[in-house]
Short mmCIF file of C-alpha atoms in Angstrom, two decimals:
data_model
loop_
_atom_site.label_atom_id
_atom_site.label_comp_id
_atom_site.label_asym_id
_atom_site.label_seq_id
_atom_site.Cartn_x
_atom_site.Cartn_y
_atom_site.Cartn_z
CA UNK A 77 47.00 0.83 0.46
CA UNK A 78 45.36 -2.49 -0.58
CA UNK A 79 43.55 -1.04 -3.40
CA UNK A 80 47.22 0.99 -4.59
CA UNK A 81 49.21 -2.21 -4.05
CA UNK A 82 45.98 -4.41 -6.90
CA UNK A 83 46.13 -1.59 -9.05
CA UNK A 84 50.09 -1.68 -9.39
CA UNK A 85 49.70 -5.70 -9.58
CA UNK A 86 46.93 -4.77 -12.16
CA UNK A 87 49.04 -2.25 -14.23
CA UNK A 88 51.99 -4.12 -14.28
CA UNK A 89 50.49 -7.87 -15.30
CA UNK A 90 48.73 -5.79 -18.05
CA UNK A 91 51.97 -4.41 -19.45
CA UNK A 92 53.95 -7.62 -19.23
CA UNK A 93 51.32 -9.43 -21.19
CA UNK A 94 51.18 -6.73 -23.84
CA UNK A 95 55.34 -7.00 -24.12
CA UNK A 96 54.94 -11.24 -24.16
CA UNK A 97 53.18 -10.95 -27.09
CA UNK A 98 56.09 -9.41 -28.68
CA UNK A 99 53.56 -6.95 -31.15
CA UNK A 100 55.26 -3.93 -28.91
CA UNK A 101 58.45 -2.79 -27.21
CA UNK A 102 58.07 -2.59 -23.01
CA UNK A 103 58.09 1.23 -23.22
CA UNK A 104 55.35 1.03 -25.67
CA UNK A 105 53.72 -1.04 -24.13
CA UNK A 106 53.73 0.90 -20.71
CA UNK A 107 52.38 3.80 -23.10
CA UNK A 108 49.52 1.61 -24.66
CA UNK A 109 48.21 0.10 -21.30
CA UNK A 110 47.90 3.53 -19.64
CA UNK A 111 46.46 5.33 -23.03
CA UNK A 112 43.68 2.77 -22.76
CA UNK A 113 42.51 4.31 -19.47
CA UNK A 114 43.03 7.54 -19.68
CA UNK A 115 41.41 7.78 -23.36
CA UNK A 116 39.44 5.56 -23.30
CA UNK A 117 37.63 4.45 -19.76
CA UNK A 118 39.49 0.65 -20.12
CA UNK A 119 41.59 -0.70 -17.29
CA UNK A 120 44.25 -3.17 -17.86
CA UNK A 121 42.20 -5.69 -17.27
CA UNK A 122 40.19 -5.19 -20.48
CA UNK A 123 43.44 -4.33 -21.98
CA UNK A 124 44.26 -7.74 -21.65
CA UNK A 125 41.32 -9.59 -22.22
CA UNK A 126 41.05 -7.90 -25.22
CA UNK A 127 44.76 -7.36 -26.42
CA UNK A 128 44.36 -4.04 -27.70
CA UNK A 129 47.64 -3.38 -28.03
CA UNK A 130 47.16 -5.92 -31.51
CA UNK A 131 44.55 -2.96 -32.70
CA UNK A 132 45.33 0.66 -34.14
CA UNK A 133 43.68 3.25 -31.36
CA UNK A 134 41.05 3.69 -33.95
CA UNK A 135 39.02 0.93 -33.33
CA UNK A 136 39.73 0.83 -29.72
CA UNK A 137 36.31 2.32 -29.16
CA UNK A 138 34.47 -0.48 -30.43
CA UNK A 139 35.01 -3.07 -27.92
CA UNK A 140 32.64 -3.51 -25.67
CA UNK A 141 32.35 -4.06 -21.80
CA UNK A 142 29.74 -5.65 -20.11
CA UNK A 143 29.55 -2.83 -17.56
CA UNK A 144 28.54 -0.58 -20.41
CA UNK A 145 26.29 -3.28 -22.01
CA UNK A 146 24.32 -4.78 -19.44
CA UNK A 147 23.00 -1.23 -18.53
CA UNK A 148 21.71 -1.20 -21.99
CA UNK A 149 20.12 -4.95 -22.12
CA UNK A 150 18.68 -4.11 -18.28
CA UNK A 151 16.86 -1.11 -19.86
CA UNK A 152 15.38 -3.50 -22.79
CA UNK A 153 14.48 -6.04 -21.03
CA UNK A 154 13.11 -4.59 -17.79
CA UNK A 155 14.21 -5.80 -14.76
CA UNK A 156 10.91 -6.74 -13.58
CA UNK A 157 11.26 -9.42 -16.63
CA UNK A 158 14.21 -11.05 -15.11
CA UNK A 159 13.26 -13.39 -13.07
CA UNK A 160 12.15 -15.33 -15.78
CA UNK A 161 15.72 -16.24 -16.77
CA UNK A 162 17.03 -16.26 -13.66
CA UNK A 163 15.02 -18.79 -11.88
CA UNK A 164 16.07 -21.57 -13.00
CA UNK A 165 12.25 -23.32 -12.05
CA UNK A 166 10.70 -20.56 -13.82
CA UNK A 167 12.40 -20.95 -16.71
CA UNK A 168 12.56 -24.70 -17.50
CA UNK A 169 8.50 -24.35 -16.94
CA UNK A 170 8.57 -21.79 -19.07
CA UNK A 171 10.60 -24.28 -21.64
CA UNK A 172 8.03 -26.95 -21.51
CA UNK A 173 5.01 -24.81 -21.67
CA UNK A 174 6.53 -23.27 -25.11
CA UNK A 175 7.71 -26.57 -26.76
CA UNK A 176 11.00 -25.50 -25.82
CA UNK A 177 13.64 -28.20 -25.64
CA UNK A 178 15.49 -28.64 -22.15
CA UNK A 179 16.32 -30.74 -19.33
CA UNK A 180 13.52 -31.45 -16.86
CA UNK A 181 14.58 -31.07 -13.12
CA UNK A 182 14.38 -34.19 -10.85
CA UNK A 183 13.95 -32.04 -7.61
CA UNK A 184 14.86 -29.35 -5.73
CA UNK A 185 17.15 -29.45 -2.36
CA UNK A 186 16.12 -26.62 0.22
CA UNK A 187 17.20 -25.63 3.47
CA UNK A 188 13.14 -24.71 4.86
CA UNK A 189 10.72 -27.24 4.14
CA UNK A 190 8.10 -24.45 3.10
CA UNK A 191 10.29 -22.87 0.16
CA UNK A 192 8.28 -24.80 -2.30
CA UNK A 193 8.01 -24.55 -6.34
CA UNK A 194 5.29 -25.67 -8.02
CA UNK A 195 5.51 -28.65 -8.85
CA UNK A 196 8.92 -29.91 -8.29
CA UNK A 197 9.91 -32.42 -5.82
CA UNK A 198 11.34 -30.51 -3.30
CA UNK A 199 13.07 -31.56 -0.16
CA UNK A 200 14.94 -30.39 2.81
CA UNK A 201 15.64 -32.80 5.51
CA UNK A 202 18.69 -35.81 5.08
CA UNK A 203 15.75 -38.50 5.26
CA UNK A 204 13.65 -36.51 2.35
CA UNK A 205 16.83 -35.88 0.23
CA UNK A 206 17.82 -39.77 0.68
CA UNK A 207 14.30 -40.91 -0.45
CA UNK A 208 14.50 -38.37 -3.56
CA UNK A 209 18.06 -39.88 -4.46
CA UNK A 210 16.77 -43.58 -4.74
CA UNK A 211 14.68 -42.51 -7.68
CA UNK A 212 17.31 -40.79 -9.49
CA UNK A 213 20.13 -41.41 -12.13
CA UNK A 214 23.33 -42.90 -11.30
CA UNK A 215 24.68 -39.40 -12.63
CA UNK A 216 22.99 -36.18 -11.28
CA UNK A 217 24.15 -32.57 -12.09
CA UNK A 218 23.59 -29.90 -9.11
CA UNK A 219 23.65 -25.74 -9.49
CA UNK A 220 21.98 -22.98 -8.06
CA UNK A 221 18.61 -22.82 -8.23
CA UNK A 222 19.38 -18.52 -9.10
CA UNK A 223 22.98 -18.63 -9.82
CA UNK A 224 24.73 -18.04 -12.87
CA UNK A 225 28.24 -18.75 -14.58
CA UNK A 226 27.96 -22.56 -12.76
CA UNK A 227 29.29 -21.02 -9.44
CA UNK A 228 29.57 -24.18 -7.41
CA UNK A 229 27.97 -26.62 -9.18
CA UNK A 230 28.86 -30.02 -9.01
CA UNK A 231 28.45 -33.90 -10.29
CA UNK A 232 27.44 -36.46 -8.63
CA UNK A 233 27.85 -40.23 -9.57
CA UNK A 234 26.66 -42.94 -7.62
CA UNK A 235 28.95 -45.62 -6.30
CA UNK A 236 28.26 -49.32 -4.05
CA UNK A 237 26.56 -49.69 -1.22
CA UNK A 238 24.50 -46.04 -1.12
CA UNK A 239 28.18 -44.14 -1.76
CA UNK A 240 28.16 -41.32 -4.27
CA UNK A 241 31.66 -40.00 -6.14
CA UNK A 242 32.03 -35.89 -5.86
CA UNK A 243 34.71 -34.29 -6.86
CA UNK A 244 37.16 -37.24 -6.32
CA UNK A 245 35.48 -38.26 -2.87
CA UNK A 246 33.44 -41.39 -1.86
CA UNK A 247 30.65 -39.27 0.34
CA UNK A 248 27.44 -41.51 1.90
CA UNK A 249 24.07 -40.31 1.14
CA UNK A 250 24.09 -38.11 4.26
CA UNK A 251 27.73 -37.16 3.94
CA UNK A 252 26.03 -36.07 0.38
CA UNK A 253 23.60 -34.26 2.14
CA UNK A 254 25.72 -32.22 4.86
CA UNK A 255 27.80 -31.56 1.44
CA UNK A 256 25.27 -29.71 -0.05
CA UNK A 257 24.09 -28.11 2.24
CA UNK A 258 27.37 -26.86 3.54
CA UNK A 259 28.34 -25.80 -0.08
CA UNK A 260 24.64 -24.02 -0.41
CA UNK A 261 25.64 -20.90 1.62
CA UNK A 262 22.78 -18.29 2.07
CA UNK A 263 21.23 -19.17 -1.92
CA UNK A 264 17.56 -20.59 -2.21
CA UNK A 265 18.17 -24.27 -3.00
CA UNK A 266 20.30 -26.86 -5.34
CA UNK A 267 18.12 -27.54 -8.54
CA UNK A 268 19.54 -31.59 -8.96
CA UNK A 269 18.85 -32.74 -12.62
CA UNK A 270 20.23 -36.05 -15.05
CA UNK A 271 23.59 -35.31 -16.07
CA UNK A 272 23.32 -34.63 -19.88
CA UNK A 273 25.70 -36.11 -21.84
CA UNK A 274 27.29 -34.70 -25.17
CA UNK A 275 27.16 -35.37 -28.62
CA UNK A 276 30.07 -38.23 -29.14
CA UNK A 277 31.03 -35.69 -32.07
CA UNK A 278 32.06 -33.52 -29.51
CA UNK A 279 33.87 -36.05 -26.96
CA UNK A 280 37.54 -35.59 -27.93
CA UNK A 281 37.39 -31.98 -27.28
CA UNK A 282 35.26 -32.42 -24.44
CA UNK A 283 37.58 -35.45 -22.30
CA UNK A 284 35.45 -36.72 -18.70
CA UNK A 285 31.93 -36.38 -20.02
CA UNK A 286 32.32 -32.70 -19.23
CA UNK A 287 29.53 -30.76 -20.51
CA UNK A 288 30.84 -27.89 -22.70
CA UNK A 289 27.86 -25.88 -24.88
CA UNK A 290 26.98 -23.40 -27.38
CA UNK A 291 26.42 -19.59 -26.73
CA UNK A 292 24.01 -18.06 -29.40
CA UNK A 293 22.67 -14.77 -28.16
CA UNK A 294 19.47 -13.44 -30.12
CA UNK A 295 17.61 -10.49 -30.17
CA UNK A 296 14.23 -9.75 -31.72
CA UNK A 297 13.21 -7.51 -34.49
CA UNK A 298 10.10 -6.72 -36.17
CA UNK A 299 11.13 -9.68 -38.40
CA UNK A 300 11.58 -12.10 -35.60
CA UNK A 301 14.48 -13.48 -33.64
CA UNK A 302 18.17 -12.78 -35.20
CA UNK A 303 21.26 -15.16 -34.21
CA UNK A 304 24.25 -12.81 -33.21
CA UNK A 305 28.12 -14.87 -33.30
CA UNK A 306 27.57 -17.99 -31.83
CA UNK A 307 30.55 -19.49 -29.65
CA UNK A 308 31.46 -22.75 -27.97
CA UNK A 309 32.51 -22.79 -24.27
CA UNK A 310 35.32 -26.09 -24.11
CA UNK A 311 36.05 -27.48 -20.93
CA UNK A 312 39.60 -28.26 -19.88
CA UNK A 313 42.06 -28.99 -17.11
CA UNK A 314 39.46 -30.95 -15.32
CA UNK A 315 36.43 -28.66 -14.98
CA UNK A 316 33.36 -29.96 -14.66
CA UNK A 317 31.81 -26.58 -16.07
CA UNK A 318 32.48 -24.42 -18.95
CA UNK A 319 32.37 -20.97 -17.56
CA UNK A 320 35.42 -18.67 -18.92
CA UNK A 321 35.95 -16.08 -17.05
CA UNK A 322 38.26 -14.30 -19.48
CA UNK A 323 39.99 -17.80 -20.17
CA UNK A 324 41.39 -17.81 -15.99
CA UNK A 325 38.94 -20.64 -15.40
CA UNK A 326 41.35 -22.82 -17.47
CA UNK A 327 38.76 -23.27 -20.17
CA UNK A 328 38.62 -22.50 -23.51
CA UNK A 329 36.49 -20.94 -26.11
CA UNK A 330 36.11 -21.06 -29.77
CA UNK A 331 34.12 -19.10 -32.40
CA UNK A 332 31.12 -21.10 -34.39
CA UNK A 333 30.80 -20.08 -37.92
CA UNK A 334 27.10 -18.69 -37.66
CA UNK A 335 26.58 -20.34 -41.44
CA UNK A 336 28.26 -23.14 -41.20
CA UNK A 337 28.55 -24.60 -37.60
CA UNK A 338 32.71 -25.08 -37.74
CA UNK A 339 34.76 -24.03 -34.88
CA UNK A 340 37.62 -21.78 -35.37
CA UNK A 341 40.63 -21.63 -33.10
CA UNK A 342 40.39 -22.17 -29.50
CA UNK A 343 41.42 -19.15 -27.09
CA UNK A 344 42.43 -19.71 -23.84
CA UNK A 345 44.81 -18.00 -21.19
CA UNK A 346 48.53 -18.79 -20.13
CA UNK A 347 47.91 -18.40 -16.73
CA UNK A 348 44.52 -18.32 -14.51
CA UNK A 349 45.83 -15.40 -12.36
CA UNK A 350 45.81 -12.90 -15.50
CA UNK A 351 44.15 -12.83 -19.02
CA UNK A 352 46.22 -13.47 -21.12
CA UNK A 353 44.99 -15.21 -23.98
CA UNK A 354 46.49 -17.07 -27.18
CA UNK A 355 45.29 -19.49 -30.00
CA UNK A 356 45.18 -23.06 -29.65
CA UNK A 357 44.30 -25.54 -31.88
CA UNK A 358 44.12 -28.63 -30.34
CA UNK A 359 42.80 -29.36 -27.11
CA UNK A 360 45.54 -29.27 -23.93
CA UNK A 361 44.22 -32.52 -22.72
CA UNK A 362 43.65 -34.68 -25.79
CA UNK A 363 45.36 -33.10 -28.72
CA UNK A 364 41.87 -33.36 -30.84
CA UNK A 365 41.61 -31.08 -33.41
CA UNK A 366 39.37 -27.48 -32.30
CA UNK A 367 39.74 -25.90 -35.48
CA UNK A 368 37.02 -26.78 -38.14
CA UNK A 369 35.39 -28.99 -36.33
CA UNK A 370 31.71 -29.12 -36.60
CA UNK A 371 29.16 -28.49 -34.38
CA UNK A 372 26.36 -31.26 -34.83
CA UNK A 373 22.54 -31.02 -35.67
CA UNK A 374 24.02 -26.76 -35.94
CA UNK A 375 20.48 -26.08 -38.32
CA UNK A 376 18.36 -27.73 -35.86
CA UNK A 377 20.60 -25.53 -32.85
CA UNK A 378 20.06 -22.02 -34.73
CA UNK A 379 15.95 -23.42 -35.23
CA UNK A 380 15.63 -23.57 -31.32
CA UNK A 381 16.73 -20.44 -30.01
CA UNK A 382 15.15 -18.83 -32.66
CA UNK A 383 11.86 -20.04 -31.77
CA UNK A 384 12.73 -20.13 -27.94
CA UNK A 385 13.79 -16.68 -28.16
CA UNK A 386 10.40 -15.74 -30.21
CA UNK A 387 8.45 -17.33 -27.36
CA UNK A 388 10.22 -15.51 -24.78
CA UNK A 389 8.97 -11.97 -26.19
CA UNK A 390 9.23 -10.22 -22.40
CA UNK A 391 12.91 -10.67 -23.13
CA UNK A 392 13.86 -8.72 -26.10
CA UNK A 393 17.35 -10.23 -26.13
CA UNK A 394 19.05 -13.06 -24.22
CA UNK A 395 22.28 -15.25 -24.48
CA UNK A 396 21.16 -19.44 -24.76
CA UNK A 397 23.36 -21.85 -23.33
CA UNK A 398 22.72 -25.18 -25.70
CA UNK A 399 23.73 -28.51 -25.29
CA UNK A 400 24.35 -30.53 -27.91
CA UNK A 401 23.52 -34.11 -27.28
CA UNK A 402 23.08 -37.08 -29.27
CA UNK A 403 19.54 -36.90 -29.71
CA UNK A 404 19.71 -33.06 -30.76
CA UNK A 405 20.25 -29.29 -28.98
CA UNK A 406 18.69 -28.69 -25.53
CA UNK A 407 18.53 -25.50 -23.80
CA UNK A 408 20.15 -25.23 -20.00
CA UNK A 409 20.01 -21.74 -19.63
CA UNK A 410 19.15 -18.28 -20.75
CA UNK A 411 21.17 -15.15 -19.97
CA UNK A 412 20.21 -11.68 -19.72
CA UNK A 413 23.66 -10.61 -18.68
CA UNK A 414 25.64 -12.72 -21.50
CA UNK A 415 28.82 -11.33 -21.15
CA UNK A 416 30.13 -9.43 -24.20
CA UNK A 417 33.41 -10.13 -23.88
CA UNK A 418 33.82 -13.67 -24.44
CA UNK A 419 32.28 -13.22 -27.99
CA UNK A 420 34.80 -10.54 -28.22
CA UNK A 421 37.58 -13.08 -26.93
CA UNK A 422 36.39 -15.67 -29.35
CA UNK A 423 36.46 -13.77 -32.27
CA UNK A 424 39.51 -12.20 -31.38
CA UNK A 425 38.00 -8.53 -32.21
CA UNK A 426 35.98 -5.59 -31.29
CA UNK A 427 32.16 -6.74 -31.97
CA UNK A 428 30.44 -2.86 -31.10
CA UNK A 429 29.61 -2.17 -34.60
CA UNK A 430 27.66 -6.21 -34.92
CA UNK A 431 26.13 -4.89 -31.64
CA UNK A 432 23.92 -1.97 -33.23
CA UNK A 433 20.75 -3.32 -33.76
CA UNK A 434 20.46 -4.31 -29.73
CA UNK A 435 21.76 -0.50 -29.13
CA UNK A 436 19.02 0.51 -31.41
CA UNK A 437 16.42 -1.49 -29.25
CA UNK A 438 16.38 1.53 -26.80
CA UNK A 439 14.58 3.49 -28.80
CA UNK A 440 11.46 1.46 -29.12
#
């Protein structure tokens, strides 16, 4: 009954959006949403992330999901290669091993004192974690140590008298502590780095000092590494990350001319309970200008993930996440699982065709 009464919810939210956009009758647009699953495999979900209702049934085919795609990406990259990307640890000593720009952790928070990494500070107890925070930043950045999409990360900035701000509160060190540790759940540890600060190029579209960055996802061919449409994650409404999720996280997203660096229209979603995306220009919070703005030091952006994705040859193809600061790009993360879609939702169009050449990986 609970999985009838979604699927109605689903079905019906679909169609609505389709008829908002005023490209299609209701009754058509009852038709479209339901010829999209039965003809094609896509639920209305897709249908509205994607808007298909905007595109003749011919090309319908050529959008891609990232259930279909991440099969294909798992296969190339073998998923005994994953953990490189994944571990967060790993993968920044992986960075500074290859002369691979990124942020540097400042230490690790655990729950057992023996789940150690290498060489990073690491520390479990409220005394340890107190100690650790007297050499840090005023501003400190904490995520999963193995997440992904910036699932509960958080800022920190320190206050008077041993007090640190999160997420509007005045918490004491060990208020700080029983915070994160709460928050931690059953996950391996908080990695706790310098809050990096963005280019002030990028400020008016990125209000708070929240950290939005570039997507570039490469792939390597016997010619080297090849850029595939770049995109810019914007935060908004508040967010102290820039993860999309199909525009319901509130934020935005905006295509990055691969040539040129310039941003072209925001997307982002009426409503965070339901895809359903439109254009905008200007940024909800500020009113600054998205469109055409340009992304800075873009040659020296395209130059690193090129050569980081060159020295990262167990990984045939990955998605960077890139900050760009105002001393140049620096790499956060990489993604094995980069999520198709938003490229799709950025460039408002199917992207299958631009995808051929990772397809074609399979067969090498």
């Amino acid at each position: 009954m609970v999985l009838a009464a979604k699927l109605f919810r689903d079905y019906g939210s679909a169609i609505r959006a389709a008829s908002r956009r005023g490209d299609i009758g209701g009754l058509r647009a009852v038709f479209n949403v339901f010829l999209a699953r039965m003809a094609y495999g896509v639920g209305p979900f897709y249908h509205s992330v994607f808007q298909m209702d905007r595109f003749p049934e011919r090309v319908w085919s050529d959008f891609v999901v990232s259930k279909e795609f991440n099969e294909i990406t798992r296969i190339i990259n073998g998923e005994k290669n994953y953990r490189l990307a994944r571990d967060k640890i790993i993968f920044i000593n992986h960075c500074l091993q290859n002369g691979i720009s990124t942020v540097s952790p400042l230490g690790l928070l655990v729950r057992k004192s023996d789940d150690r990494r290498g060489d990073v500070i690491c520390v479990s107890t409220e005394r340890e974690f107190g100690q650790l925070l007297q050499a840090c930043p005023d501003q400190l950045f904490f995520k999963i140590v193995d997440g992904a999409h910036g699932e509960r990360a958080f800022r920190a900035t320190r206050g008077l008298a041993g007090t640190w701000f999160v997420e509007g509160r005045a918490l004491r060190t060990e208020e700080l502590y029983g915070f994160a540790i709460a928050r931690l759940g059953a996950d391996t540890g908080w990695l706790i780095q310098p809050v990096v600060s963005v280019h002030d190029d990028l400020l008016p579209i990125m209000p708070g000092g929240a950290l939005g960055t570039v997507r570039i996802v490469t792939y390597l061919t016997n010619d080297g590494a090849k850029p595939l449409r770049p995109i810019i994650r914007i935060p908004a409404g508040g967010n102290v990350t820039d993860n999309f999720s199909c525009g319901m996280s509130g934020n935005l997203v905006a295509a990055v001319d691969v040539d040129t660096g310039l941003l072209g229209l925001g997307k982002g979603s009426r409503q965070k309970v339901w895809p359903d995306l439109v254009d905008i220009a200007y940024h909800p919070d500020t009113g600054a200008a998205i469109l055409g703005r340009l992304v800075p030091y873009w040659k020296e952006t395209l130059e690193l993930v090129i050569m980081a994705q060159e020295k990262t040859p167990a990984l045939r193809t990955l998605g960077w996440d890139v900050a760009i600061t105002n001393c140049g790009p620096v790499v956060l993360e990489a993604n094995t699982l980069y999520g198709v879609e938003i490229l799709q939702c950025a460039y408002g169009k199917p992207i299958r065709n631009e995808l051929l050449p990772i397809f074609e990986m399979l067969d090498f």
